[in-house]
């Protein structure tokens, strides 16, 4: 999203009300117009919820297929299933940064994001039913899925103010939660009713149907998703000016007086900012702690029920996580605080891991699954925090989001190997690894919290000091901590 100056926006900065009537309007009129604009944006952006739901359903269909003969049909042994899970994130590592750089250059997320979606839907449908075929398909699935998450995060950061981001992130990416809650229900119906149809295993039908639905939804999304404020056609001139000015007033925009950064300049700025690398490593450990998600149906199966019942039991923990995610992100936006709410979510997740280590009681372990699932709430707060921290220059923000998630994906490559079948059904050692990883990530994010808090104190003492890189930006700019 390019940064436009006052001339380019028709004098939008500070005078958007004048655009509507020719004279200054009362503040409540501006507020009403802004609320209508935000609702209009929300309505269009809501399609991301559906896109992300299909993204996670397609990505997790292997986990559900595992309960219906996937490993047996492919003759998987040892850690081959873990390799099938982790190979996806190798593609992620390769394409996330180039994907977001390309999106920043193209400035057409309404075309780019659904195009990636069509590609991964086709790969799901065409997956060859062999170990090698699945590995190749999963690698390229990661390759084309890689731009999706950072691209969507970059898109919403180009429309919403800092105190709107965490809640919008939760609303838009609640597709993950819906896919976890209802994807298992959907999968249970296919796996239960399609076995042997046209000579195909039920898990093959899972890939066919989910991939086909994904392609259809992606084609529809091309006509619904917005681009950025400056090039979205369905905005009126007044709405476009307001959409741009509200972000500039909130601290988004030029970090210096030289105008818009190029994509390459954004790359260099992100690479040489140590905060990006600190966030990246912390996310890597957080993803290791989240590695249980790829084994959630397996962990639920340790309760001792049949396949259909197990998949049905997977839904309530994620429904609970959805409620917690909305509540936590809403409150985080309201209070304009990030770290302490993330840390509270991690504390509950750690409690869940401890419970699972020390008992095989069905009720206790099922409750622990609820507490594990709510870790996604803290994760959504984290992404709101990242967008807030790199708010001021779009080119840098695009690369920073992608780079942080790219390095973080190393955790998703390593994580599946912490859950070997020989450690089941208790998986005590796996939970111990998760506790160690979540401890490191919480500590590292805590360090960033203290550093940004220190920067805010410096800003208060040096509001009028110019030329200091960390302190540049609009008067009144503060990092959310």
Short mmCIF file of C-alpha atoms in Angstrom, two decimals:
data_model
loop_
_atom_site.label_atom_id
_atom_site.label_comp_id
_atom_site.label_asym_id
_atom_site.label_seq_id
_atom_site.Cartn_x
_atom_site.Cartn_y
_atom_site.Cartn_z
CA UNK A 1 0.00 0.00 0.00
CA UNK A 2 1.65 3.26 -1.03
CA UNK A 3 1.88 6.21 1.33
CA UNK A 4 0.20 9.25 -0.20
CA UNK A 5 0.90 12.85 0.72
CA UNK A 6 -1.66 15.56 1.36
CA UNK A 7 -1.71 16.66 -2.26
CA UNK A 8 -2.26 13.16 -3.56
CA UNK A 9 -5.21 12.61 -1.24
CA UNK A 10 -6.85 15.87 -2.20
CA UNK A 11 -5.93 17.45 1.13
CA UNK A 12 -7.31 14.57 3.14
CA UNK A 13 -5.05 14.99 6.13
CA UNK A 14 -6.90 17.00 8.70
CA UNK A 15 -9.57 18.28 6.28
CA UNK A 16 -11.52 15.19 5.32
CA UNK A 17 -14.70 16.74 6.67
CA UNK A 18 -14.33 19.63 4.23
CA UNK A 19 -14.50 17.16 1.36
CA UNK A 20 -18.06 16.29 2.25
CA UNK A 21 -19.68 19.72 2.57
CA UNK A 22 -17.05 22.28 1.69
CA UNK A 23 -16.96 23.50 5.29
CA UNK A 24 -15.66 21.95 8.48
CA UNK A 25 -18.10 19.45 9.95
CA UNK A 26 -18.72 18.74 13.62
CA UNK A 27 -16.60 15.93 15.01
CA UNK A 28 -19.66 13.73 15.49
CA UNK A 29 -20.37 13.94 11.73
CA UNK A 30 -16.85 12.77 10.97
CA UNK A 31 -17.28 9.97 13.53
CA UNK A 32 -20.52 8.83 11.93
CA UNK A 33 -18.99 8.81 8.45
CA UNK A 34 -15.97 6.91 9.75
CA UNK A 35 -18.14 4.30 11.45
CA UNK A 36 -20.04 3.73 8.19
CA UNK A 37 -16.76 3.39 6.32
CA UNK A 38 -15.40 0.86 8.83
CA UNK A 39 -18.60 -1.18 8.62
CA UNK A 40 -18.31 -1.18 4.83
CA UNK A 41 -14.70 -2.35 5.05
CA UNK A 42 -15.60 -4.98 7.66
CA UNK A 43 -18.30 -6.40 5.40
CA UNK A 44 -15.88 -6.85 2.50
CA UNK A 45 -13.05 -8.11 4.69
CA UNK A 46 -15.30 -10.71 6.30
CA UNK A 47 -14.75 -12.98 3.29
CA UNK A 48 -11.23 -13.60 4.69
CA UNK A 49 -12.90 -15.57 7.48
CA UNK A 50 -14.19 -18.02 4.90
CA UNK A 51 -10.89 -18.05 3.00
CA UNK A 52 -8.93 -18.79 6.15
CA UNK A 53 -11.40 -21.50 7.13
CA UNK A 54 -10.75 -23.28 3.83
CA UNK A 55 -7.01 -22.67 4.17
CA UNK A 56 -6.89 -24.46 7.51
CA UNK A 57 -9.27 -27.23 6.43
CA UNK A 58 -7.08 -28.00 3.41
CA UNK A 59 -3.93 -27.83 5.54
CA UNK A 60 -5.30 -30.05 8.32
CA UNK A 61 -7.03 -32.69 6.17
CA UNK A 62 -3.99 -34.95 6.66
CA UNK A 63 -4.53 -34.87 10.45
CA UNK A 64 -8.16 -35.93 10.03
CA UNK A 65 -7.30 -38.51 7.33
CA UNK A 66 -4.85 -40.13 9.74
CA UNK A 67 -7.79 -41.51 11.70
CA UNK A 68 -9.23 -43.23 8.61
CA UNK A 69 -6.43 -45.29 7.12
CA UNK A 70 -4.16 -42.57 5.70
CA UNK A 71 -0.98 -43.99 7.29
CA UNK A 72 -1.94 -47.58 6.49
CA UNK A 73 -2.77 -46.88 2.84
CA UNK A 74 0.49 -45.01 2.29
CA UNK A 75 2.50 -47.57 4.32
CA UNK A 76 4.01 -44.85 6.52
CA UNK A 77 6.61 -45.88 9.08
CA UNK A 78 8.50 -44.20 11.89
CA UNK A 79 8.62 -40.43 11.52
CA UNK A 80 7.27 -40.35 7.96
CA UNK A 81 3.94 -38.91 9.12
CA UNK A 82 5.81 -36.11 10.93
CA UNK A 83 7.71 -35.45 7.69
CA UNK A 84 4.41 -35.20 5.80
CA UNK A 85 3.32 -32.52 8.28
CA UNK A 86 6.56 -30.57 8.39
CA UNK A 87 7.35 -30.53 4.64
CA UNK A 88 4.49 -28.05 4.21
CA UNK A 89 6.47 -25.40 6.10
CA UNK A 90 9.56 -25.76 3.91
CA UNK A 91 7.50 -24.23 1.12
CA UNK A 92 6.42 -21.55 3.58
CA UNK A 93 10.05 -20.66 4.31
CA UNK A 94 10.81 -20.20 0.64
CA UNK A 95 7.86 -18.08 -0.45
CA UNK A 96 6.55 -15.92 2.41
CA UNK A 97 8.94 -12.97 2.06
CA UNK A 98 8.95 -12.96 -1.79
CA UNK A 99 5.17 -13.33 -1.73
CA UNK A 100 4.59 -10.27 0.45
CA UNK A 101 7.19 -8.24 -1.48
CA UNK A 102 5.35 -9.13 -4.68
CA UNK A 103 2.01 -8.17 -3.09
CA UNK A 104 3.45 -4.80 -2.01
CA UNK A 105 4.63 -4.21 -5.58
CA UNK A 106 1.45 -5.51 -7.26
CA UNK A 107 -0.95 -3.72 -4.88
CA UNK A 108 -3.77 -6.09 -5.90
CA UNK A 109 -4.54 -8.43 -2.97
CA UNK A 110 -8.03 -9.01 -4.39
CA UNK A 111 -6.38 -10.85 -7.29
CA UNK A 112 -3.21 -12.23 -5.71
CA UNK A 113 -4.67 -13.87 -2.59
CA UNK A 114 -7.54 -15.75 -4.33
CA UNK A 115 -5.12 -16.84 -7.09
CA UNK A 116 -2.94 -18.52 -4.46
CA UNK A 117 -6.06 -20.13 -3.06
CA UNK A 118 -7.10 -21.56 -6.45
CA UNK A 119 -3.62 -23.07 -6.77
CA UNK A 120 -3.68 -24.83 -3.40
CA UNK A 121 -7.21 -26.12 -3.99
CA UNK A 122 -6.04 -27.68 -7.25
CA UNK A 123 -3.03 -29.25 -5.53
CA UNK A 124 -5.29 -30.79 -2.88
CA UNK A 125 -7.52 -32.34 -5.55
CA UNK A 126 -4.57 -33.68 -7.56
CA UNK A 127 -2.62 -35.18 -4.63
CA UNK A 128 -1.17 -38.57 -5.63
CA UNK A 129 -2.03 -41.32 -3.09
CA UNK A 130 1.55 -42.37 -2.34
CA UNK A 131 4.12 -41.28 0.22
CA UNK A 132 6.23 -39.52 -2.41
CA UNK A 133 3.16 -38.00 -4.06
CA UNK A 134 1.85 -36.64 -0.76
CA UNK A 135 5.28 -35.21 0.12
CA UNK A 136 5.52 -33.40 -3.22
CA UNK A 137 1.94 -32.14 -2.95
CA UNK A 138 2.46 -30.91 0.61
CA UNK A 139 5.65 -29.09 -0.37
CA UNK A 140 3.95 -27.21 -3.20
CA UNK A 141 0.89 -26.69 -1.01
CA UNK A 142 3.13 -24.78 1.40
CA UNK A 143 4.70 -22.96 -1.55
CA UNK A 144 1.38 -21.50 -2.75
CA UNK A 145 -0.16 -21.11 0.73
CA UNK A 146 2.86 -19.16 2.00
CA UNK A 147 1.70 -15.69 0.86
CA UNK A 148 -1.78 -16.15 2.34
CA UNK A 149 -1.32 -15.39 6.06
CA UNK A 150 1.25 -12.56 5.75
CA UNK A 151 -0.66 -11.20 2.76
CA UNK A 152 -3.92 -11.03 4.69
CA UNK A 153 -2.18 -9.47 7.69
CA UNK A 154 -0.61 -6.86 5.43
CA UNK A 155 -3.98 -6.21 3.78
CA UNK A 156 -5.88 -5.57 7.03
CA UNK A 157 -3.02 -3.43 8.39
CA UNK A 158 -3.54 -1.22 5.34
CA UNK A 159 -7.13 -0.42 6.37
CA UNK A 160 -7.44 -0.46 10.17
CA UNK A 161 -6.07 1.76 12.93
CA UNK A 162 -3.85 0.38 15.66
CA UNK A 163 -6.64 0.12 18.24
CA UNK A 164 -8.78 -1.81 15.73
CA UNK A 165 -6.23 -4.36 14.59
CA UNK A 166 -6.23 -7.12 17.22
CA UNK A 167 -10.02 -7.51 17.21
CA UNK A 168 -10.12 -7.42 13.40
CA UNK A 169 -7.33 -9.98 13.28
CA UNK A 170 -9.40 -12.23 15.53
CA UNK A 171 -12.56 -11.68 13.50
CA UNK A 172 -10.91 -12.26 10.17
CA UNK A 173 -8.74 -15.17 11.25
CA UNK A 174 -11.39 -16.84 13.34
CA UNK A 175 -11.59 -18.99 10.21
CA UNK A 176 -8.82 -21.02 11.82
CA UNK A 177 -11.01 -21.56 14.84
CA UNK A 178 -14.08 -22.40 12.78
CA UNK A 179 -12.07 -24.82 10.67
CA UNK A 180 -10.75 -26.51 13.79
CA UNK A 181 -14.20 -26.69 15.35
CA UNK A 182 -16.28 -27.58 12.31
CA UNK A 183 -13.66 -28.94 9.92
CA UNK A 184 -13.55 -32.07 12.06
CA UNK A 185 -17.35 -32.35 11.86
CA UNK A 186 -17.22 -31.92 8.09
CA UNK A 187 -14.39 -34.45 7.84
CA UNK A 188 -16.22 -36.96 10.02
CA UNK A 189 -19.19 -36.91 7.61
CA UNK A 190 -16.97 -37.51 4.58
CA UNK A 191 -14.79 -40.13 6.26
CA UNK A 192 -17.82 -41.97 7.60
CA UNK A 193 -19.95 -41.92 4.45
CA UNK A 194 -17.61 -41.95 1.45
CA UNK A 195 -15.44 -45.00 2.09
CA UNK A 196 -15.17 -47.08 -1.09
CA UNK A 197 -17.25 -44.75 -3.28
CA UNK A 198 -16.05 -45.11 -6.89
CA UNK A 199 -13.28 -47.31 -5.56
CA UNK A 200 -11.65 -44.48 -3.60
CA UNK A 201 -10.70 -44.40 0.08
CA UNK A 202 -12.68 -41.98 2.24
CA UNK A 203 -9.63 -39.82 2.89
CA UNK A 204 -9.18 -39.35 -0.86
CA UNK A 205 -12.73 -37.98 -1.06
CA UNK A 206 -11.80 -35.61 1.76
CA UNK A 207 -9.05 -34.16 -0.45
CA UNK A 208 -11.30 -34.01 -3.54
CA UNK A 209 -14.26 -32.30 -1.89
CA UNK A 210 -12.34 -29.82 0.23
CA UNK A 211 -10.08 -28.86 -2.68
CA UNK A 212 -13.05 -28.33 -5.02
CA UNK A 213 -14.92 -26.15 -2.52
CA UNK A 214 -11.74 -24.10 -2.01
CA UNK A 215 -11.45 -23.34 -5.74
CA UNK A 216 -15.09 -22.22 -5.96
CA UNK A 217 -14.81 -19.90 -2.95
CA UNK A 218 -11.54 -18.40 -4.25
CA UNK A 219 -13.15 -17.44 -7.57
CA UNK A 220 -15.96 -15.67 -5.70
CA UNK A 221 -13.46 -13.86 -3.45
CA UNK A 222 -11.85 -12.09 -6.42
CA UNK A 223 -15.01 -9.97 -6.71
CA UNK A 224 -15.38 -9.29 -2.97
CA UNK A 225 -11.96 -8.59 -1.44
CA UNK A 226 -10.70 -4.99 -1.37
CA UNK A 227 -7.29 -3.87 -2.58
CA UNK A 228 -5.86 -0.88 -0.68
CA UNK A 229 -7.54 2.48 0.03
CA UNK A 230 -5.89 4.28 -2.89
CA UNK A 231 -6.88 1.72 -5.57
CA UNK A 232 -10.14 0.12 -4.38
CA UNK A 233 -12.75 0.96 -6.99
CA UNK A 234 -15.88 0.64 -4.89
CA UNK A 235 -14.88 3.51 -2.55
CA UNK A 236 -16.26 6.98 -3.19
CA UNK A 237 -13.66 9.80 -3.35
CA UNK A 238 -14.73 10.95 0.13
CA UNK A 239 -14.42 7.45 1.55
CA UNK A 240 -11.01 7.02 -0.07
CA UNK A 241 -9.72 10.26 1.46
CA UNK A 242 -11.08 9.34 4.86
CA UNK A 243 -9.65 5.80 4.68
CA UNK A 244 -6.19 7.26 4.00
CA UNK A 245 -6.33 10.17 6.43
CA UNK A 246 -7.52 8.11 9.41
CA UNK A 247 -4.47 5.87 9.11
CA UNK A 248 -2.05 8.79 8.73
CA UNK A 249 -3.54 10.43 11.80
CA UNK A 250 -3.11 7.18 13.72
CA UNK A 251 0.63 7.00 13.05
CA UNK A 252 0.75 5.08 9.78
CA UNK A 253 2.59 6.54 6.86
CA UNK A 254 5.95 7.98 6.03
CA UNK A 255 8.77 7.28 8.45
CA UNK A 256 10.78 10.11 6.91
CA UNK A 257 10.35 12.90 4.42
CA UNK A 258 11.58 11.04 1.37
CA UNK A 259 8.20 9.68 0.27
CA UNK A 260 7.15 6.12 -0.39
CA UNK A 261 9.70 3.38 0.18
CA UNK A 262 10.35 0.96 -2.62
CA UNK A 263 9.85 -2.75 -1.99
CA UNK A 264 13.62 -3.29 -1.91
CA UNK A 265 14.09 -0.45 0.58
CA UNK A 266 11.44 -2.05 2.75
CA UNK A 267 13.32 -5.35 2.54
CA UNK A 268 16.58 -3.78 3.71
CA UNK A 269 14.93 -1.81 6.50
CA UNK A 270 13.26 -4.96 7.82
CA UNK A 271 16.38 -7.12 7.53
CA UNK A 272 18.48 -4.60 9.47
CA UNK A 273 15.93 -4.02 12.23
CA UNK A 274 16.85 -6.28 15.15
CA UNK A 275 13.25 -6.19 16.42
CA UNK A 276 12.16 -8.17 13.37
CA UNK A 277 14.64 -10.94 14.19
CA UNK A 278 13.74 -10.95 17.87
CA UNK A 279 10.06 -11.36 17.03
CA UNK A 280 10.98 -14.05 14.49
CA UNK A 281 12.87 -16.25 16.95
CA UNK A 282 10.21 -15.77 19.62
CA UNK A 283 7.52 -16.82 17.14
CA UNK A 284 9.59 -19.90 16.27
CA UNK A 285 9.41 -21.13 19.87
CA UNK A 286 5.73 -20.19 20.08
CA UNK A 287 5.02 -22.32 17.00
CA UNK A 288 6.85 -25.25 18.60
CA UNK A 289 4.52 -24.88 21.59
CA UNK A 290 1.58 -24.90 19.14
CA UNK A 291 2.74 -28.09 17.43
CA UNK A 292 0.07 -30.07 19.30
CA UNK A 293 -2.46 -28.60 16.83
CA UNK A 294 -1.27 -30.93 14.06
CA UNK A 295 -1.98 -33.84 16.40
CA UNK A 296 -5.20 -32.58 17.94
CA UNK A 297 -7.40 -35.43 16.63
CA UNK A 298 -4.72 -37.89 17.76
CA UNK A 299 -4.62 -36.37 21.25
CA UNK A 300 -8.39 -36.47 21.39
CA UNK A 301 -8.31 -40.14 20.36
CA UNK A 302 -6.34 -40.93 23.55
CA UNK A 303 -9.66 -40.52 25.36
CA UNK A 304 -10.58 -43.93 23.94
CA UNK A 305 -13.51 -43.30 21.60
CA UNK A 306 -14.15 -44.37 18.00
CA UNK A 307 -13.13 -42.22 15.00
CA UNK A 308 -16.45 -40.43 14.48
CA UNK A 309 -16.87 -39.64 18.19
CA UNK A 310 -13.26 -38.49 18.41
CA UNK A 311 -13.71 -36.02 15.54
CA UNK A 312 -16.92 -34.74 17.10
CA UNK A 313 -15.13 -34.22 20.42
CA UNK A 314 -12.54 -32.06 18.63
CA UNK A 315 -15.13 -29.35 17.99
CA UNK A 316 -16.03 -28.00 21.48
CA UNK A 317 -12.45 -27.02 22.49
CA UNK A 318 -12.13 -24.88 19.36
CA UNK A 319 -15.59 -23.35 19.86
CA UNK A 320 -14.38 -22.36 23.34
CA UNK A 321 -11.17 -20.98 21.83
CA UNK A 322 -13.23 -18.83 19.44
CA UNK A 323 -15.07 -17.20 22.35
CA UNK A 324 -11.83 -16.60 24.25
CA UNK A 325 -10.13 -15.16 21.15
CA UNK A 326 -12.90 -12.61 20.54
CA UNK A 327 -12.99 -11.59 24.20
CA UNK A 328 -9.22 -11.32 24.61
CA UNK A 329 -8.56 -9.39 21.39
CA UNK A 330 -11.48 -7.04 22.00
CA UNK A 331 -10.23 -6.26 25.49
CA UNK A 332 -6.65 -5.92 24.22
CA UNK A 333 -7.80 -3.31 21.67
CA UNK A 334 -9.89 -1.51 24.26
CA UNK A 335 -7.02 -1.24 26.72
CA UNK A 336 -4.41 -0.84 23.94
CA UNK A 337 -2.19 -3.40 25.61
CA UNK A 338 -0.77 -6.54 24.07
CA UNK A 339 1.83 -8.48 26.05
CA UNK A 340 0.02 -9.12 29.31
CA UNK A 341 -2.99 -10.63 27.55
CA UNK A 342 -0.76 -12.82 25.42
CA UNK A 343 1.13 -13.92 28.55
CA UNK A 344 -2.14 -14.80 30.30
CA UNK A 345 -3.12 -17.03 27.38
CA UNK A 346 0.27 -18.75 27.48
CA UNK A 347 -0.06 -19.32 31.23
CA UNK A 348 -3.33 -21.21 30.68
CA UNK A 349 -1.72 -23.22 27.89
CA UNK A 350 1.16 -24.16 30.18
CA UNK A 351 -1.34 -25.31 32.81
CA UNK A 352 -2.96 -27.54 30.17
CA UNK A 353 0.39 -29.14 29.30
CA UNK A 354 1.10 -29.79 32.98
CA UNK A 355 -2.32 -31.42 33.51
CA UNK A 356 -1.73 -33.72 30.53
CA UNK A 357 1.69 -34.75 31.83
CA UNK A 358 0.43 -35.86 35.21
CA UNK A 359 -2.87 -37.59 34.49
CA UNK A 360 -4.64 -39.90 32.06
CA UNK A 361 -8.04 -39.11 33.57
CA UNK A 362 -10.46 -38.57 30.68
CA UNK A 363 -12.21 -35.52 32.11
CA UNK A 364 -8.96 -33.79 33.09
CA UNK A 365 -7.31 -34.44 29.73
CA UNK A 366 -10.36 -33.24 27.82
CA UNK A 367 -10.43 -30.03 29.88
CA UNK A 368 -6.73 -29.60 29.10
CA UNK A 369 -7.58 -29.69 25.37
CA UNK A 370 -9.83 -26.66 25.91
CA UNK A 371 -6.99 -24.79 27.60
CA UNK A 372 -4.57 -25.75 24.84
CA UNK A 373 -6.94 -24.60 22.11
CA UNK A 374 -7.30 -21.13 23.63
CA UNK A 375 -3.60 -20.50 22.95
CA UNK A 376 -4.78 -19.25 19.57
CA UNK A 377 -6.25 -16.20 21.35
CA UNK A 378 -2.82 -15.06 22.51
CA UNK A 379 -1.46 -15.79 19.03
CA UNK A 380 -3.97 -13.38 17.47
CA UNK A 381 -3.05 -10.69 20.00
CA UNK A 382 0.58 -11.22 18.97
CA UNK A 383 -0.12 -10.47 15.32
CA UNK A 384 -1.95 -7.31 16.30
CA UNK A 385 1.17 -6.36 18.26
CA UNK A 386 3.47 -7.01 15.28
CA UNK A 387 1.36 -4.84 12.98
CA UNK A 388 1.32 -2.08 15.58
CA UNK A 389 5.09 -2.20 16.07
CA UNK A 390 5.89 -1.80 12.36
CA UNK A 391 2.97 0.48 11.54
CA UNK A 392 4.66 3.46 9.95
CA UNK A 393 6.09 2.29 6.63
CA UNK A 394 4.07 -0.12 4.46
CA UNK A 395 7.05 -1.52 2.51
CA UNK A 396 8.90 -2.40 5.69
CA UNK A 397 5.75 -3.71 7.34
CA UNK A 398 5.04 -6.04 4.40
CA UNK A 399 8.50 -7.60 4.65
CA UNK A 400 8.56 -7.62 8.47
CA UNK A 401 5.27 -9.56 8.69
CA UNK A 402 6.44 -12.11 6.13
CA UNK A 403 9.95 -12.45 7.57
CA UNK A 404 8.70 -12.93 11.13
CA UNK A 405 6.26 -15.61 10.02
CA UNK A 406 8.88 -17.22 7.75
CA UNK A 407 11.49 -17.65 10.47
CA UNK A 408 8.74 -18.64 12.86
CA UNK A 409 7.77 -21.50 10.54
CA UNK A 410 11.00 -23.25 11.51
CA UNK A 411 9.09 -24.07 14.68
CA UNK A 412 6.39 -25.74 12.58
CA UNK A 413 9.04 -27.79 10.79
CA UNK A 414 10.65 -28.95 14.04
CA UNK A 415 7.49 -29.21 16.14
CA UNK A 416 5.88 -32.32 14.59
CA UNK A 417 8.95 -34.39 15.50
CA UNK A 418 8.18 -33.77 19.18
CA UNK A 419 5.13 -36.05 18.91
CA UNK A 420 6.38 -39.54 17.91
CA UNK A 421 3.86 -42.35 18.28
CA UNK A 422 6.17 -44.16 20.72
CA UNK A 423 5.61 -41.32 23.21
CA UNK A 424 1.85 -41.93 23.12
CA UNK A 425 -0.69 -42.26 24.47
CA UNK A 426 0.52 -40.05 27.35
CA UNK A 427 2.85 -37.85 25.23
CA UNK A 428 4.45 -36.64 28.46
CA UNK A 429 7.77 -35.86 26.79
CA UNK A 430 5.95 -33.98 24.02
CA UNK A 431 4.16 -31.80 26.54
CA UNK A 432 7.45 -31.17 28.33
CA UNK A 433 8.93 -29.89 25.05
CA UNK A 434 5.91 -27.61 24.64
CA UNK A 435 6.35 -26.22 28.15
CA UNK A 436 10.02 -25.43 27.49
CA UNK A 437 9.21 -23.76 24.16
CA UNK A 438 6.37 -21.65 25.56
CA UNK A 439 8.62 -20.55 28.42
CA UNK A 440 11.26 -19.29 25.99
CA UNK A 441 8.75 -17.47 23.77
CA UNK A 442 6.97 -15.80 26.70
CA UNK A 443 10.30 -14.60 28.07
CA UNK A 444 11.47 -13.25 24.70
CA UNK A 445 8.22 -11.41 24.06
CA UNK A 446 8.49 -10.07 27.59
CA UNK A 447 11.89 -8.64 26.72
CA UNK A 448 10.41 -6.88 23.68
CA UNK A 449 7.59 -5.56 25.87
CA UNK A 450 10.11 -3.95 28.23
CA UNK A 451 12.13 -2.51 25.35
CA UNK A 452 9.12 -0.91 23.64
CA UNK A 453 7.94 0.41 26.98
CA UNK A 454 11.37 2.03 27.37
CA UNK A 455 11.07 3.55 23.88
CA UNK A 456 7.70 5.06 24.80
CA UNK A 457 9.31 6.69 27.81
CA UNK A 458 12.01 8.12 25.54
CA UNK A 459 9.37 9.45 23.15
CA UNK A 460 7.66 11.26 26.01
CA UNK A 461 10.95 12.94 26.91
CA UNK A 462 11.90 13.75 23.31
CA UNK A 463 8.66 14.63 21.51
CA UNK A 464 10.37 17.46 19.66
CA UNK A 465 13.66 15.71 18.94
CA UNK A 466 14.15 14.86 15.26
CA UNK A 467 16.65 12.72 13.45
CA UNK A 468 16.60 9.81 15.89
CA UNK A 469 15.52 6.75 13.93
CA UNK A 470 13.59 5.04 16.73
CA UNK A 471 11.72 8.24 17.61
CA UNK A 472 10.59 9.33 14.16
CA UNK A 473 6.93 9.41 13.36
CA UNK A 474 3.84 11.47 14.03
CA UNK A 475 3.65 13.48 17.23
CA UNK A 476 1.91 11.37 19.82
CA UNK A 477 2.94 8.07 18.26
CA UNK A 478 3.35 5.33 20.86
CA UNK A 479 4.19 1.66 20.58
CA UNK A 480 1.47 -0.59 21.94
CA UNK A 481 2.97 -2.86 24.56
#
